[in-house]
Tab-separated table of C-alpha atoms in Angstrom:
chain	number	residue	atom	x	y	z
A	1	MET	CA	-17.672	0.324	9.117
A	2	LEU	CA	-14.565	1.425	10.806
A	3	ASP	CA	-15.973	0.849	14.322
A	4	ASP	CA	-16.721	-2.573	13.520
A	5	PRO	CA	-13.828	-4.850	15.315
A	6	ASN	CA	-14.933	-8.034	13.327
A	7	ARG	CA	-13.509	-6.007	10.437
A	8	PHE	CA	-10.560	-5.494	11.617
A	9	ARG	CA	-9.919	-9.342	12.380
A	10	LYS	CA	-11.276	-10.585	9.040
A	11	LEU	CA	-9.029	-8.090	7.101
A	12	ASP	CA	-6.063	-8.000	8.892
A	13	PRO	CA	-4.687	-11.586	9.608
A	14	GLY	CA	-1.370	-10.787	9.315
A	15	GLY	CA	-1.683	-8.382	12.255
A	16	MET	CA	-0.469	-4.955	10.627
A	17	LEU	CA	-2.286	-3.086	13.362
A	18	GLU	CA	-0.215	-4.417	16.067
A	19	ARG	CA	2.990	-3.408	13.788
A	20	ILE	CA	1.560	0.034	14.140
A	21	ARG	CA	0.778	0.230	17.543
A	22	GLU	CA	4.372	-1.239	18.116
A	23	LEU	CA	6.325	1.774	16.702
A	24	PRO	CA	7.168	3.366	20.093
A	25	GLN	CA	8.638	0.007	21.471
A	26	GLN	CA	10.531	-0.454	18.126
A	27	CYS	CA	11.968	3.029	18.710
A	28	GLU	CA	13.163	2.287	22.553
A	29	ARG	CA	14.557	-1.064	21.455
A	30	ALA	CA	16.364	0.395	18.490
A	31	TRP	CA	17.520	3.163	20.498
A	32	ALA	CA	19.207	0.630	23.061
A	33	ALA	CA	20.793	-1.583	20.696
A	34	VAL	CA	22.681	1.288	18.873
A	35	ARG	CA	23.606	3.161	21.946
A	36	SER	CA	25.656	0.070	22.836
A	37	PHE	CA	26.610	-0.507	19.280
A	38	ALA	CA	30.447	0.209	18.777
A	39	LEU	CA	31.891	1.266	15.532
A	40	PRO	CA	35.535	0.715	14.363
A	41	ASP	CA	38.463	3.845	14.726
A	42	GLY	CA	38.392	5.872	11.578
A	43	TYR	CA	34.555	6.242	10.947
A	44	ALA	CA	33.727	9.347	12.924
A	45	ASN	CA	33.607	12.591	10.784
A	46	PRO	CA	33.440	11.200	7.263
A	47	ASP	CA	33.162	13.639	4.080
A	48	GLY	CA	29.793	12.251	3.745
A	49	VAL	CA	27.152	9.383	4.338
A	50	ILE	CA	25.148	7.657	1.625
A	51	VAL	CA	22.240	4.943	2.950
A	52	LEU	CA	21.585	1.835	0.465
A	53	GLY	CA	18.272	1.276	0.725
A	54	MET	CA	14.773	0.449	-0.917
A	55	GLY	CA	11.306	0.881	0.088
A	56	GLY	CA	10.905	0.454	4.160
A	57	SER	CA	14.671	0.232	4.398
A	58	ALA	CA	15.285	3.314	2.332
A	59	ILE	CA	13.037	5.735	3.956
A	60	GLY	CA	14.718	5.574	7.329
A	61	GLY	CA	17.567	7.141	5.478
A	62	ASP	CA	15.467	9.551	4.039
A	63	LEU	CA	14.217	10.466	7.599
A	64	ALA	CA	17.548	10.392	9.032
A	65	GLY	CA	19.052	12.704	6.221
A	66	ALA	CA	16.227	15.135	6.814
A	67	LEU	CA	16.960	15.432	10.498
A	68	ALA	CA	20.883	15.701	10.106
A	69	GLY	CA	20.244	18.292	7.512
A	70	THR	CA	20.540	21.256	9.580
A	71	GLU	CA	23.407	19.732	11.582
A	72	SER	CA	25.913	17.824	9.529
A	73	PRO	CA	28.907	19.342	7.990
A	74	GLY	CA	28.492	16.839	4.796
A	75	PRO	CA	25.827	15.377	2.820
A	76	CYS	CA	23.533	12.897	4.229
A	77	LEU	CA	21.905	11.032	1.168
A	78	VAL	CA	19.999	7.737	0.273
A	79	CYS	CA	20.940	5.577	-2.873
A	80	ARG	CA	18.059	3.728	-4.186
A	81	ASP	CA	20.036	2.304	-7.175
A	82	TYR	CA	22.284	-0.441	-8.523
A	83	VAL	CA	25.264	1.682	-8.437
A	84	LEU	CA	26.801	4.445	-6.259
A	85	PRO	CA	27.092	8.282	-7.008
A	86	ALA	CA	30.527	9.028	-8.277
A	87	TRP	CA	31.812	10.961	-5.336
A	88	VAL	CA	31.707	8.013	-2.848
A	89	GLY	CA	35.306	6.984	-1.848
A	90	PRO	CA	37.357	5.967	1.011
A	91	LEU	CA	36.247	8.627	3.235
A	92	THR	CA	32.726	8.225	2.426
A	93	VAL	CA	30.445	5.861	5.014
A	94	VAL	CA	28.146	3.844	3.112
A	95	ILE	CA	25.474	2.061	5.437
A	96	ALA	CA	23.512	-0.909	3.626
A	97	SER	CA	20.161	-0.735	4.882
A	98	SER	CA	18.253	-4.096	3.962
A	99	TYR	CA	15.383	-5.505	5.901
A	100	SER	CA	15.713	-8.936	4.210
A	101	GLY	CA	19.563	-8.692	3.475
A	102	ASN	CA	18.776	-9.901	0.127
A	103	THR	CA	17.714	-6.627	-1.743
A	104	GLU	CA	19.205	-6.783	-5.015
A	105	GLU	CA	19.801	-2.961	-5.643
A	106	THR	CA	21.241	-2.642	-2.025
A	107	LEU	CA	23.418	-5.589	-2.629
A	108	SER	CA	24.628	-4.237	-6.042
A	109	ALA	CA	25.450	-0.859	-4.561
A	110	PHE	CA	27.053	-2.610	-1.270
A	111	GLU	CA	29.807	-4.601	-3.611
A	112	GLU	CA	30.520	-1.214	-5.331
A	113	ALA	CA	31.265	0.471	-2.134
A	114	VAL	CA	33.847	-2.490	-1.091
A	115	ALA	CA	35.381	-2.134	-4.303
A	116	ARG	CA	35.944	1.771	-3.752
A	117	GLY	CA	37.385	0.936	-0.149
A	118	ALA	CA	34.114	2.988	1.409
A	119	ARG	CA	33.736	2.716	5.211
A	120	LEU	CA	31.016	0.204	5.365
A	121	ILE	CA	28.229	-0.491	7.804
A	122	ALA	CA	25.294	-3.044	7.444
A	123	ILE	CA	21.930	-2.940	8.745
A	124	THR	CA	19.628	-5.976	8.348
A	125	THR	CA	17.879	-9.186	10.032
A	126	GLY	CA	19.905	-11.435	8.037
A	127	GLY	CA	19.934	-12.889	4.511
A	128	ARG	CA	23.309	-12.305	1.939
A	129	LEU	CA	24.024	-8.553	3.355
A	130	ALA	CA	24.482	-10.063	6.605
A	131	ALA	CA	26.808	-13.115	5.621
A	132	ARG	CA	28.801	-10.630	3.408
A	133	ALA	CA	29.451	-8.252	6.119
A	134	GLN	CA	30.438	-10.916	8.454
A	135	GLU	CA	32.754	-12.213	5.685
A	136	LEU	CA	34.231	-8.876	5.219
A	137	GLY	CA	34.449	-8.437	9.190
A	138	LEU	CA	32.200	-5.383	8.601
A	139	PRO	CA	30.191	-3.419	11.392
A	140	LEU	CA	26.969	-5.239	11.410
A	141	LEU	CA	23.714	-4.243	13.081
A	142	THR	CA	20.965	-6.947	13.088
A	143	PHE	CA	18.064	-7.009	14.692
A	144	SER	CA	14.852	-9.658	14.697
A	145	TYR	CA	11.494	-8.070	14.080
A	146	PRO	CA	9.098	-10.277	12.160
A	147	ALA	CA	6.983	-7.879	10.057
A	148	GLN	CA	6.548	-6.234	6.555
A	149	PRO	CA	9.854	-4.127	5.892
A	150	ARG	CA	7.725	-0.969	6.145
A	151	ALA	CA	6.430	-1.915	9.328
A	152	ALA	CA	9.823	-2.018	11.133
A	153	LEU	CA	10.498	1.441	10.486
A	154	GLY	CA	11.047	2.304	14.215
A	155	TYR	CA	14.258	0.201	13.515
A	156	SER	CA	15.653	1.614	10.389
A	157	PHE	CA	14.820	5.229	11.131
A	158	ILE	CA	16.134	5.173	14.871
A	159	PHE	CA	19.336	2.692	14.074
A	160	LEU	CA	20.148	5.597	11.306
A	161	VAL	CA	19.731	8.469	14.064
A	162	GLY	CA	21.851	6.727	16.638
A	163	LEU	CA	24.706	5.836	13.705
A	164	PHE	CA	24.617	9.714	12.577
A	165	GLN	CA	25.388	10.624	16.153
A	166	LYS	CA	28.278	8.411	16.866
A	167	LEU	CA	29.751	9.599	13.124
A	168	GLY	CA	29.288	13.173	14.732
A	169	LEU	CA	26.956	13.879	12.043
A	170	LEU	CA	24.079	14.767	14.804
A	171	ALA	CA	23.836	15.932	18.644
A	172	ASP	CA	22.713	13.462	21.172
A	173	LYS	CA	18.962	12.892	20.428
A	174	GLN	CA	18.148	11.142	23.598
A	175	HIS	CA	15.998	14.191	25.076
A	176	ASP	CA	14.359	14.510	21.442
A	177	LEU	CA	13.513	10.752	21.488
A	178	ASN	CA	11.945	11.158	24.976
A	179	GLU	CA	9.817	13.882	23.689
A	180	ALA	CA	8.747	11.728	20.918
A	181	LEU	CA	7.861	8.768	22.798
A	182	GLN	CA	5.679	11.130	25.037
A	183	ALA	CA	4.067	12.054	22.020
A	184	LEU	CA	3.303	8.777	20.856
A	185	ALA	CA	2.118	7.727	24.232
A	186	CYS	CA	-0.438	10.539	24.075
A	187	LEU	CA	-1.527	10.084	20.383
A	188	GLN	CA	-2.023	6.277	19.993
A	189	PRO	CA	-5.441	6.249	22.317
A	190	THR	CA	-6.802	9.018	20.356
A	191	LEU	CA	-6.368	7.057	16.857
A	192	ASP	CA	-6.632	3.451	17.967
A	193	THR	CA	-9.454	1.195	16.808
A	194	VAL	CA	-11.379	1.132	19.941
A	195	VAL	CA	-12.350	5.138	19.563
A	196	PRO	CA	-15.249	5.620	17.552
A	197	GLN	CA	-15.061	7.439	14.080
A	198	VAL	CA	-16.781	10.276	15.501
A	199	GLU	CA	-14.073	10.915	17.825
A	200	ASN	CA	-11.228	9.426	15.822
A	201	PRO	CA	-9.134	12.095	13.398
A	202	ALA	CA	-7.242	9.089	11.801
A	203	LYS	CA	-10.595	7.479	11.019
A	204	GLN	CA	-12.522	10.518	9.755
A	205	LEU	CA	-9.356	11.440	7.494
A	206	ALA	CA	-9.238	8.093	5.879
A	207	ALA	CA	-13.115	8.417	5.288
A	208	SER	CA	-12.285	11.761	3.574
A	209	LEU	CA	-9.683	10.197	1.505
A	210	HIS	CA	-11.693	7.098	0.432
A	211	GLN	CA	-12.076	7.080	-3.343
A	212	HIS	CA	-9.870	9.914	-3.877
A	213	PHE	CA	-6.432	9.946	-5.484
A	214	ILE	CA	-4.144	11.305	-2.750
A	215	VAL	CA	-1.646	13.936	-2.766
A	216	VAL	CA	0.555	14.453	0.524
A	217	TYR	CA	2.615	17.746	1.070
A	218	GLY	CA	5.407	18.448	3.320
A	219	ALA	CA	8.634	20.499	3.935
A	220	GLY	CA	11.987	20.330	5.427
A	221	HIS	CA	12.094	17.617	8.185
A	222	LEU	CA	8.585	16.561	6.985
A	223	GLU	CA	9.273	16.018	3.373
A	224	PRO	CA	10.328	12.538	3.830
A	225	VAL	CA	7.363	11.804	6.318
A	226	ALA	CA	5.219	12.986	3.077
A	227	ARG	CA	6.859	10.288	1.254
A	228	ARG	CA	6.235	7.766	4.004
A	229	TRP	CA	2.534	8.550	3.747
A	230	ARG	CA	2.420	8.193	0.250
A	231	GLY	CA	4.217	4.613	0.446
A	232	GLN	CA	1.607	3.423	3.035
A	233	PHE	CA	-1.114	4.654	1.026
A	234	ALA	CA	0.017	2.587	-1.726
A	235	GLU	CA	1.286	-0.701	0.281
A	236	ASN	CA	-0.995	-0.661	3.239
A	237	SER	CA	-4.103	0.561	1.443
A	238	LYS	CA	-3.753	-0.628	-2.100
A	239	ALA	CA	-4.197	3.224	-3.187
A	240	TRP	CA	-2.816	5.365	-5.677
A	241	ALA	CA	-1.044	8.431	-3.803
A	242	ALA	CA	1.794	10.904	-4.835
A	243	TYR	CA	3.732	13.141	-2.613
A	244	GLU	CA	5.452	17.115	-3.181
A	245	GLU	CA	7.582	19.281	-1.000
A	246	TRP	CA	7.343	22.634	-0.400
A	247	PRO	CA	8.361	25.166	-1.421
A	248	GLU	CA	9.257	23.573	-4.740
A	249	LEU	CA	5.510	22.773	-5.312
A	250	ASN	CA	4.945	26.671	-5.256
A	251	HIS	CA	6.758	27.075	-8.481
A	252	ASN	CA	4.798	24.580	-10.503
A	253	ALA	CA	2.454	22.197	-9.078
A	254	VAL	CA	-0.021	24.656	-8.148
A	255	VAL	CA	-0.343	25.780	-11.530
A	256	GLY	CA	-1.825	22.527	-12.466
A	257	TYR	CA	-4.681	22.527	-10.246
A	258	GLU	CA	-7.198	23.884	-13.192
A	259	HIS	CA	-6.961	21.104	-15.504
A	260	PRO	CA	-8.785	18.318	-16.099
A	261	ALA	CA	-11.487	20.039	-13.840
A	262	ALA	CA	-13.086	16.502	-13.888
A	263	LEU	CA	-10.630	14.945	-11.735
A	264	ARG	CA	-11.344	17.856	-8.892
A	265	ASP	CA	-13.747	15.935	-7.081
A	266	ASP	CA	-11.594	12.918	-7.213
A	267	ILE	CA	-8.276	14.512	-6.059
A	268	ALA	CA	-7.773	14.977	-2.174
A	269	VAL	CA	-4.579	16.969	-0.830
A	270	VAL	CA	-3.304	16.254	2.713
A	271	LEU	CA	-0.895	19.285	4.026
A	272	LEU	CA	1.341	18.487	6.622
A	273	ALA	CA	1.886	21.770	8.765
A	274	SER	CA	4.492	22.604	11.174
A	275	THR	CA	5.732	25.539	13.332
A	276	LEU	CA	9.363	24.488	12.767
A	277	TYR	CA	9.173	25.235	9.049
A	278	HIS	CA	10.962	28.340	7.832
A	279	PRO	CA	8.492	31.134	8.547
A	280	ARG	CA	8.206	31.747	4.712
A	281	VAL	CA	7.031	28.089	4.159
A	282	GLN	CA	4.909	28.590	6.945
A	283	VAL	CA	2.848	31.150	5.029
A	284	ARG	CA	3.160	28.981	1.761
A	285	VAL	CA	1.359	26.313	3.330
A	286	GLN	CA	-1.490	28.692	4.060
A	287	VAL	CA	-1.458	30.193	0.653
A	288	THR	CA	-1.408	26.772	-0.998
A	289	ALA	CA	-4.592	25.834	1.194
A	290	ASP	CA	-6.017	28.998	-0.169
A	291	LEU	CA	-5.153	27.791	-3.877
A	292	LEU	CA	-6.756	24.557	-3.340
A	293	ALA	CA	-9.868	25.773	-1.784
A	294	ARG	CA	-10.167	28.748	-4.870
A	295	GLN	CA	-10.305	25.336	-6.917
A	296	GLY	CA	-12.542	23.564	-5.012
A	297	ILE	CA	-10.177	20.907	-4.439
A	298	PRO	CA	-10.686	18.783	-1.026
A	299	HIS	CA	-7.823	19.220	1.216
A	300	HIS	CA	-6.985	18.690	4.864
A	301	THR	CA	-4.068	20.450	6.810
A	302	ILE	CA	-2.596	18.536	10.033
A	303	GLN	CA	-0.932	20.602	12.411
A	304	VAL	CA	2.207	18.554	13.588
A	305	PRO	CA	2.706	19.316	17.157
A	306	GLY	CA	6.010	19.223	18.933
A	307	GLU	CA	9.045	20.912	20.128
A	308	SER	CA	12.057	19.160	18.248
A	309	ALA	CA	12.057	17.875	14.711
A	310	LEU	CA	12.324	14.527	15.737
A	311	ALA	CA	9.216	14.334	17.771
A	312	GLN	CA	7.283	15.873	14.907
A	313	MET	CA	8.807	13.315	12.435
A	314	LEU	CA	7.568	10.510	14.472
A	315	TRP	CA	4.234	11.710	15.746
A	316	ALA	CA	3.316	12.091	11.992
A	317	ILE	CA	4.258	8.914	10.799
A	318	HIS	CA	2.289	7.423	13.418
A	319	TYR	CA	-0.482	9.407	12.719
A	320	GLY	CA	0.002	8.476	8.799
A	321	ASP	CA	0.074	4.566	9.460
A	322	PHE	CA	-3.166	4.759	11.219
A	323	VAL	CA	-5.057	6.486	8.260
A	324	SER	CA	-3.264	4.200	6.176
A	325	TYR	CA	-4.721	1.403	7.898
A	326	TYR	CA	-8.338	2.708	8.178
A	327	LEU	CA	-8.368	3.344	4.652
A	328	ALA	CA	-7.379	-0.254	3.951
A	329	MET	CA	-10.516	-1.396	5.756
A	330	LEU	CA	-12.434	0.928	3.753
A	331	TYR	CA	-11.175	-0.644	0.511
A	332	GLY	CA	-11.600	-4.057	2.127
A	333	ALA	CA	-8.008	-4.445	1.637
A	334	ASP	CA	-5.571	-6.772	3.757
A	335	PRO	CA	-2.507	-4.277	4.407
A	336	SER	CA	0.047	-6.759	4.907
A	337	PRO	CA	0.704	-8.434	1.538
A	338	VAL	CA	2.243	-6.807	-1.344
A	339	GLN	CA	1.366	-8.972	-4.433
A	340	SER	CA	2.459	-6.581	-7.176
A	341	ILE	CA	5.950	-6.625	-5.744
A	342	VAL	CA	6.085	-10.506	-5.059
A	343	TYR	CA	5.077	-10.660	-8.665
A	344	LEU	CA	7.623	-8.392	-9.892
A	345	LYS	CA	10.461	-9.897	-7.870
A	346	GLU	CA	9.053	-13.486	-9.613
A	347	ARG	CA	9.456	-12.148	-13.303
A	348	LEU	CA	12.848	-10.595	-12.390
A	349	ALA	CA	14.059	-13.493	-11.228
A	350	GLN	CA	13.680	-15.225	-14.969
A	351	PHE	CA	15.973	-13.081	-16.146
């Protein structure tokens, strides 16, 4: 089934496969654009940064925040809400990221940031956010990439990496991005549709996850990647999934493996492992796998390669995107449309 090119053409009229393949090119274009983007005086060295966003736009903030976690002198957080945290003020940089420019939660928090006198930046393809940023004379980083918002992750993530660098929150990531692009160039040919299932690890993993409730585990810089995998399984594969993070999951979630016993055969866990994790977390990954095995719960460990956190993040994102695509094919689902979200927005518009 996963080696039939006719199935891909039939089930993917919106071209999600091409968007997945274009992740390296997205990253290159986004990096070039943000490197030449100038920020006004007074933006550098803020007391903190908060990224406003939802869904595919917000995950870029999670990833950039995790990357900055070991370098930034201040917090780098994501706000997925209509209102801002109380601590946001004139010394805070607020980055509103909305693919469409019309995300209602983001626009609401954006206006609150304006009222508080925060230092604002907007990232969007257009819409009301672009118009409002232009009206206020705010820094506006725009791009054009026709796709579902989640399929434009190369822009939403790498734009933020570049902005965080300009804000003094990250060291220069050019070398790490070069490593990441080389890693993607090596990875993609091993996962693409032309590689038969017997030789394709992404197809094999998708087949193992088919008809299972999926839980993805990650830590540190790969915790938001686990969240990304969850989102891609939901939106691309139309499949239920969840994610957990180490070491917290070892203080609660592992105790719940016992019941209900009837679910054990219907659950599959994916463990994202890394040599960049804290040494004790690396041990926890192995012990967690042992606990799953003792309970007879299907699980799969993905050892993420790479010398830098950025390279590991992009490698694991690309891997997961292919897995979610193949899982969509197994379910007979078109990976592009998100009808439940369309319905929700239509209902919200009535109130």
